PDB file of C-alpha atoms in Angstrom:
ATOM      1  CA  ASP A 279     -73.456 -26.197 -98.885  1.00 72.00           C
ATOM      2  CA  PRO A 280     -73.756 -24.050 -95.790  1.00 81.00           C
ATOM      3  CA  PHE A 281     -76.689 -22.513 -95.111  1.00 78.00           C
ATOM      4  CA  HIS A 282     -77.276 -18.712 -96.241  1.00 79.00           C
ATOM      5  CA  GLU A 283     -80.005 -16.915 -94.709  1.00 77.00           C
ATOM      6  CA  THR A 284     -80.304 -14.608 -97.708  1.00 78.00           C
ATOM      7  CA  LYS A 285     -80.704 -17.079-100.191  1.00 77.00           C
ATOM      8  CA  GLN A 286     -82.506 -19.905 -97.982  1.00 77.00           C
ATOM      9  CA  HIS A 287     -85.244 -17.838 -96.164  1.00 76.00           C
ATOM     10  CA  VAL A 288     -87.456 -20.461 -94.285  1.00 76.00           C
ATOM     11  CA  PRO A 289     -90.993 -18.580 -93.626  1.00 79.00           C
ATOM     12  CA  CYS A 290     -92.678 -18.947 -90.572  1.00 83.00           C
ATOM     13  CA  LEU A 291     -95.413 -21.703 -90.624  1.00 85.00           C
ATOM     14  CA  ALA A 292     -98.090 -19.774 -88.745  1.00 81.00           C
ATOM     15  CA  HIS A 293     -97.789 -16.635 -91.052  1.00 80.00           C
ATOM     16  CA  VAL A 294     -97.787 -19.014 -94.001  1.00 83.00           C
ATOM     17  CA  MET A 295    -100.973 -20.592 -92.767  1.00 83.00           C
ATOM     18  CA  ASN A 296    -102.685 -17.066 -91.834  1.00 77.00           C
ATOM     19  CA  LEU A 297    -101.849 -16.015 -95.321  1.00 79.00           C
ATOM     20  CA  ALA A 298    -103.413 -19.303 -96.726  1.00 83.00           C
ATOM     21  CA  VAL A 299    -106.732 -18.564 -94.727  1.00 78.00           C
ATOM     22  CA  GLN A 300    -106.847 -15.009 -95.531  1.00 75.00           C
ATOM     23  CA  ALA A 301    -106.539 -15.920 -99.227  1.00 80.00           C
ATOM     24  CA  MET A 302    -109.414 -18.380 -98.721  1.00 80.00           C
ATOM     25  CA  LEU A 303    -111.365 -15.636 -96.799  1.00 74.00           C
ATOM     26  CA  GLY A 304    -110.762 -12.986 -99.602  1.00 74.00           C
ATOM     27  CA  LYS A 305    -112.244 -15.225-102.298  1.00 76.00           C
ATOM     28  CA  ASN A 306    -115.415 -15.285-100.398  1.00 72.00           C
ATOM     29  CA  GLY A 307    -115.489 -11.750 -99.445  1.00 68.00           C
ATOM     30  CA  LEU A 308    -114.610 -12.108 -95.972  1.00 66.00           C
ATOM     31  CA  HIS A 309    -111.332  -9.911 -95.562  1.00 63.00           C
ATOM     32  CA  ALA A 310    -110.296  -8.771 -91.990  1.00 60.00           C
ATOM     33  CA  THR A 311    -110.455  -4.850 -91.732  1.00 56.00           C
ATOM     34  CA  ALA A 312    -108.139  -2.634 -93.780  1.00 49.00           C
ATOM     35  CA  PRO A 313    -105.055  -1.064 -92.203  1.00 44.00           C
ATOM     36  CA  ARG A 314    -105.248   1.651 -89.925  1.00 43.00           C
ATOM     37  CA  GLU A 315    -104.204   4.361 -92.507  1.00 37.00           C
ATOM     38  CA  SER A 316    -107.385   3.814 -94.861  1.00 37.00           C
ATOM     39  CA  ILE A 317    -109.875   4.180 -91.724  1.00 41.00           C
ATOM     40  CA  SER A 318    -110.598   7.460 -89.901  1.00 41.00           C
ATOM     41  CA  PHE A 319    -112.545   8.678 -86.793  1.00 42.00           C
ATOM     42  CA  ASP A 320    -116.413   9.545 -86.888  1.00 45.00           C
ATOM     43  CA  ALA A 321    -116.260  13.237 -87.103  1.00 42.00           C
ATOM     44  CA  ASP A 322    -119.883  13.652 -86.891  1.00 44.00           C
ATOM     45  CA  ASP A 323    -119.683  12.431 -83.219  1.00 44.00           C
ATOM     46  CA  ASP A 324    -118.310  13.967 -79.886  1.00 41.00           C
ATOM     47  CA  ALA A 325    -114.852  15.410 -80.059  1.00 37.00           C
ATOM     48  CA  CYS A 326    -111.855  12.840 -80.292  1.00 38.00           C
ATOM     49  CA  PRO A 327    -110.940  11.805 -76.823  1.00 37.00           C
ATOM     50  CA  ASN A 328    -107.408  12.234 -75.881  1.00 37.00           C
ATOM     51  CA  ALA A 329    -104.848   9.499 -76.797  1.00 37.00           C
ATOM     52  CA  ASP A 330    -104.148   8.930 -72.910  1.00 39.00           C
ATOM     53  CA  ASP A 331    -107.909   7.957 -72.549  1.00 39.00           C
ATOM     54  CA  ASP A 332    -107.422   5.238 -75.494  1.00 37.00           C
ATOM     55  CA  PRO A 333    -104.933   2.750 -74.040  1.00 39.00           C
ATOM     56  CA  MET A 334    -106.506  -0.069 -76.554  1.00 40.00           C
ATOM     57  CA  GLY A 335    -106.109   2.075 -79.664  1.00 41.00           C
ATOM     58  CA  LEU A 336    -109.795   2.406 -80.486  1.00 38.00           C
ATOM     59  CA  ILE A 337    -109.462   6.014 -81.821  1.00 36.00           C
ATOM     60  CA  ASN A 338    -109.290   6.207 -85.477  1.00 38.00           C
ATOM     61  CA  THR A 339    -110.253   2.543 -86.235  1.00 38.00           C
ATOM     62  CA  GLY A 340    -113.725   3.441 -88.094  1.00 37.00           C
ATOM     63  CA  LEU A 341    -115.036   3.594 -91.715  1.00 33.00           C
ATOM     64  CA  ALA A 342    -115.026   6.943 -93.185  1.00 32.00           C
ATOM     65  CA  GLU A 343    -118.583   8.214 -94.320  1.00 33.00           C
ATOM     66  CA  ASP A 344    -118.086   7.611 -97.862  1.00 33.00           C
ATOM     67  CA  ASP A 345    -116.157   4.267 -98.012  1.00 37.00           C
ATOM     68  CA  ALA A 346    -117.610   1.353 -99.705  1.00 38.00           C
ATOM     69  CA  ASP A 347    -118.307  -1.698 -98.015  1.00 40.00           C
ATOM     70  CA  ALA A 348    -116.440  -4.685 -98.630  1.00 39.00           C
ATOM     71  CA  ASP A 349    -119.333  -6.422-100.427  1.00 41.00           C
ATOM     72  CA  GLY A 350    -119.481  -3.628-102.851  1.00 42.00           C
ATOM     73  CA  GLY A 351    -122.263  -1.586-101.462  1.00 42.00           C
ATOM     74  CA  GLU A 352    -122.019   2.213-100.346  1.00 42.00           C
ATOM     75  CA  ALA A 353    -121.928   2.506 -96.867  1.00 43.00           C
ATOM     76  CA  ASN A 354    -124.220   5.137 -96.731  1.00 43.00           C
ATOM     77  CA  ASN A 355    -127.293   3.588 -98.406  1.00 45.00           C
ATOM     78  CA  THR A 356    -126.998   0.377 -99.489  1.00 49.00           C
ATOM     79  CA  PRO A 357    -127.467  -2.523 -96.793  1.00 51.00           C
ATOM     80  CA  THR A 358    -124.546  -4.784 -96.354  1.00 47.00           C
ATOM     81  CA  ARG A 359    -125.924  -8.573 -96.823  1.00 71.00           C
ATOM     82  CA  ASN A 360    -122.601 -10.518 -95.313  1.00 85.00           C
ATOM     83  CA  PRO A 361    -123.125 -11.032 -91.642  1.00 91.00           C
ATOM     84  CA  LEU A 362    -119.390 -11.109 -90.798  1.00 89.00           C
ATOM     85  CA  VAL A 363    -118.919  -7.625 -92.832  1.00 88.00           C
ATOM     86  CA  LYS A 364    -122.174  -6.308 -91.006  1.00 92.00           C
ATOM     87  CA  LEU A 365    -120.811  -7.351 -87.841  1.00 94.00           C
ATOM     88  CA  ARG A 366    -117.284  -5.818 -88.490  1.00 93.00           C
ATOM     89  CA  GLU A 367    -118.594  -2.563 -89.913  1.00 93.00           C
ATOM     90  CA  GLY A 368    -121.121  -2.165 -86.895  1.00 95.00           C
ATOM     91  CA  ILE A 369    -118.196  -2.772 -84.608  1.00 96.00           C
ATOM     92  CA  VAL A 370    -116.065  -0.184 -86.288  1.00 95.00           C
ATOM     93  CA  LYS A 371    -118.898   2.169 -85.933  1.00 96.00           C
ATOM     94  CA  ILE A 372    -119.411   1.802 -82.396  1.00 96.00           C
ATOM     95  CA  ARG A 373    -115.827   1.786 -81.470  1.00 94.00           C
ATOM     96  CA  THR A 374    -115.139   5.179 -83.188  1.00 94.00           C
ATOM     97  CA  SER A 375    -117.796   7.058 -81.746  1.00 93.00           C
ATOM     98  CA  PRO A 376    -117.418   8.010 -78.228  1.00 93.00           C
ATOM     99  CA  LEU A 377    -120.921   8.294 -78.040  1.00 94.00           C
ATOM    100  CA  LYS A 378    -122.110   5.100 -79.228  1.00 94.00           C
ATOM    101  CA  LEU A 379    -119.149   3.275 -77.326  1.00 93.00           C
ATOM    102  CA  ASP A 380    -120.456   4.792 -74.203  1.00 92.00           C
ATOM    103  CA  LYS A 381    -124.094   3.489 -75.171  1.00 92.00           C
ATOM    104  CA  PHE A 382    -123.007   0.210 -75.909  1.00 94.00           C
ATOM    105  CA  LYS A 383    -120.832  -0.196 -72.643  1.00 92.00           C
ATOM    106  CA  ASP A 384    -123.934   1.086 -70.655  1.00 91.00           C
ATOM    107  CA  SER A 385    -126.385  -1.203 -72.597  1.00 89.00           C
ATOM    108  CA  SER A 386    -123.723  -4.191 -71.954  1.00 90.00           C
ATOM    109  CA  GLY A 387    -123.155  -3.618 -68.216  1.00 88.00           C
ATOM    110  CA  SER A 388    -120.001  -5.558 -68.934  1.00 82.00           C
ATOM    111  CA  HIS A 389    -116.258  -4.438 -69.065  1.00 82.00           C
ATOM    112  CA  LEU A 390    -115.775  -6.304 -72.373  1.00 84.00           C
ATOM    113  CA  VAL A 391    -115.852  -4.546 -75.413  1.00 88.00           C
ATOM    114  CA  LEU A 392    -116.136  -5.412 -79.027  1.00 94.00           C
ATOM    115  CA  LEU A 393    -112.848  -6.387 -80.747  1.00 93.00           C
ATOM    116  CA  LEU A 394    -111.888  -5.736 -84.185  1.00 93.00           C
ATOM    117  CA  ASP A 395    -110.122  -8.020 -85.985  1.00 88.00           C
ATOM    118  CA  VAL A 396    -106.560  -7.221 -87.913  1.00 84.00           C
ATOM    119  CA  ARG A 397    -105.192  -8.898 -91.196  1.00 75.00           C
ATOM    120  CA  THR A 398    -101.812  -9.792 -89.413  1.00 75.00           C
ATOM    121  CA  ARG A 399    -103.420 -11.592 -86.016  1.00 80.00           C
ATOM    122  CA  TRP A 400    -104.501 -15.063 -87.535  1.00 73.00           C
ATOM    123  CA  ASN A 401    -107.095 -15.691 -84.949  1.00 83.00           C
ATOM    124  CA  SER A 402    -108.271 -12.006 -84.261  1.00 88.00           C
ATOM    125  CA  THR A 403    -111.475 -12.702 -86.493  1.00 87.00           C
ATOM    126  CA  TYR A 404    -112.458 -15.601 -84.240  1.00 90.00           C
ATOM    127  CA  LYS A 405    -111.603 -13.570 -81.299  1.00 93.00           C
ATOM    128  CA  MET A 406    -113.935 -10.653 -82.738  1.00 94.00           C
ATOM    129  CA  ILE A 407    -116.865 -13.272 -83.418  1.00 94.00           C
ATOM    130  CA  GLU A 408    -116.626 -14.656 -79.781  1.00 94.00           C
ATOM    131  CA  HIS A 409    -116.638 -11.361 -78.390  1.00 93.00           C
ATOM    132  CA  ALA A 410    -119.642 -10.308 -80.319  1.00 96.00           C
ATOM    133  CA  ILE A 411    -121.539 -13.569 -79.330  1.00 96.00           C
ATOM    134  CA  ARG A 412    -120.669 -12.627 -75.688  1.00 94.00           C
ATOM    135  CA  LEU A 413    -122.006  -9.204 -76.044  1.00 96.00           C
ATOM    136  CA  LYS A 414    -124.695 -10.179 -78.529  1.00 96.00           C
ATOM    137  CA  ASP A 415    -127.759  -8.580 -76.554  1.00 95.00           C
ATOM    138  CA  ALA A 416    -126.164  -5.287 -76.217  1.00 95.00           C
ATOM    139  CA  TYR A 417    -125.246  -5.209 -80.145  1.00 96.00           C
ATOM    140  CA  VAL A 418    -128.714  -6.017 -80.798  1.00 96.00           C
ATOM    141  CA  ARG A 419    -130.026  -3.426 -78.569  1.00 95.00           C
ATOM    142  CA  ILE A 420    -127.795  -0.713 -79.764  1.00 95.00           C
ATOM    143  CA  CYS A 421    -128.123  -1.426 -83.456  1.00 95.00           C
ATOM    144  CA  ASN A 422    -132.009  -1.462 -82.802  1.00 94.00           C
ATOM    145  CA  VAL A 423    -132.478   2.021 -81.330  1.00 93.00           C
ATOM    146  CA  ASP A 424    -129.537   3.951 -83.181  1.00 93.00           C
ATOM    147  CA  ASP A 425    -130.648   5.296 -86.630  1.00 93.00           C
ATOM    148  CA  ASP A 426    -126.961   4.729 -87.864  1.00 93.00           C
ATOM    149  CA  LEU A 427    -126.189   1.082 -86.954  1.00 95.00           C
ATOM    150  CA  VAL A 428    -129.701  -0.469 -88.013  1.00 94.00           C
ATOM    151  CA  LYS A 429    -127.923  -1.413 -91.374  1.00 93.00           C
ATOM    152  CA  TYR A 430    -125.619  -3.217 -89.429  1.00 94.00           C
ATOM    153  CA  SER A 431    -128.077  -5.062 -87.133  1.00 94.00           C
ATOM    154  CA  LEU A 432    -127.954  -9.219 -87.422  1.00 94.00           C
ATOM    155  CA  GLN A 433    -130.893 -11.353 -87.640  1.00 91.00           C
ATOM    156  CA  GLU A 434    -131.038 -14.404 -85.335  1.00 92.00           C
ATOM    157  CA  SER A 435    -130.085 -16.826 -88.065  1.00 90.00           C
ATOM    158  CA  ASP A 436    -126.541 -14.822 -88.694  1.00 91.00           C
ATOM    159  CA  TRP A 437    -125.682 -15.367 -85.247  1.00 90.00           C
TER     160      TRP A 437
END
């Protein structure tokens, strides 16, 4: 029989592996971040910068104040227990607030920024953690001095 592309689709192995890993992580409550449509800019902070000032797409990637945490707690008052979820949500808060992002950059003294993982990029969670470890001191400092970020601080054993 000849090959029929519509009937005999061969999926990309890397994509299949990504889906398998995402399913495994999902069973442990370690999902990658939600799609961009479900998250919003932190309206309590400075005005949203121009899109031209945002070449990396950092605007509109934060959790809304009333969004629930991935581990089931409310973002406003229940601390997150899972270190990966705490790190991810802390990164979202820092990246979506121009004031917090400026404070973070000043504190880090580096051109590196905290990365946020994406469901469809199989290595993005690894890259997010790798960058967070490189910028650990700045992340710890900003979480300790900013009242909005205290709930996202990580213990030494979490790193």
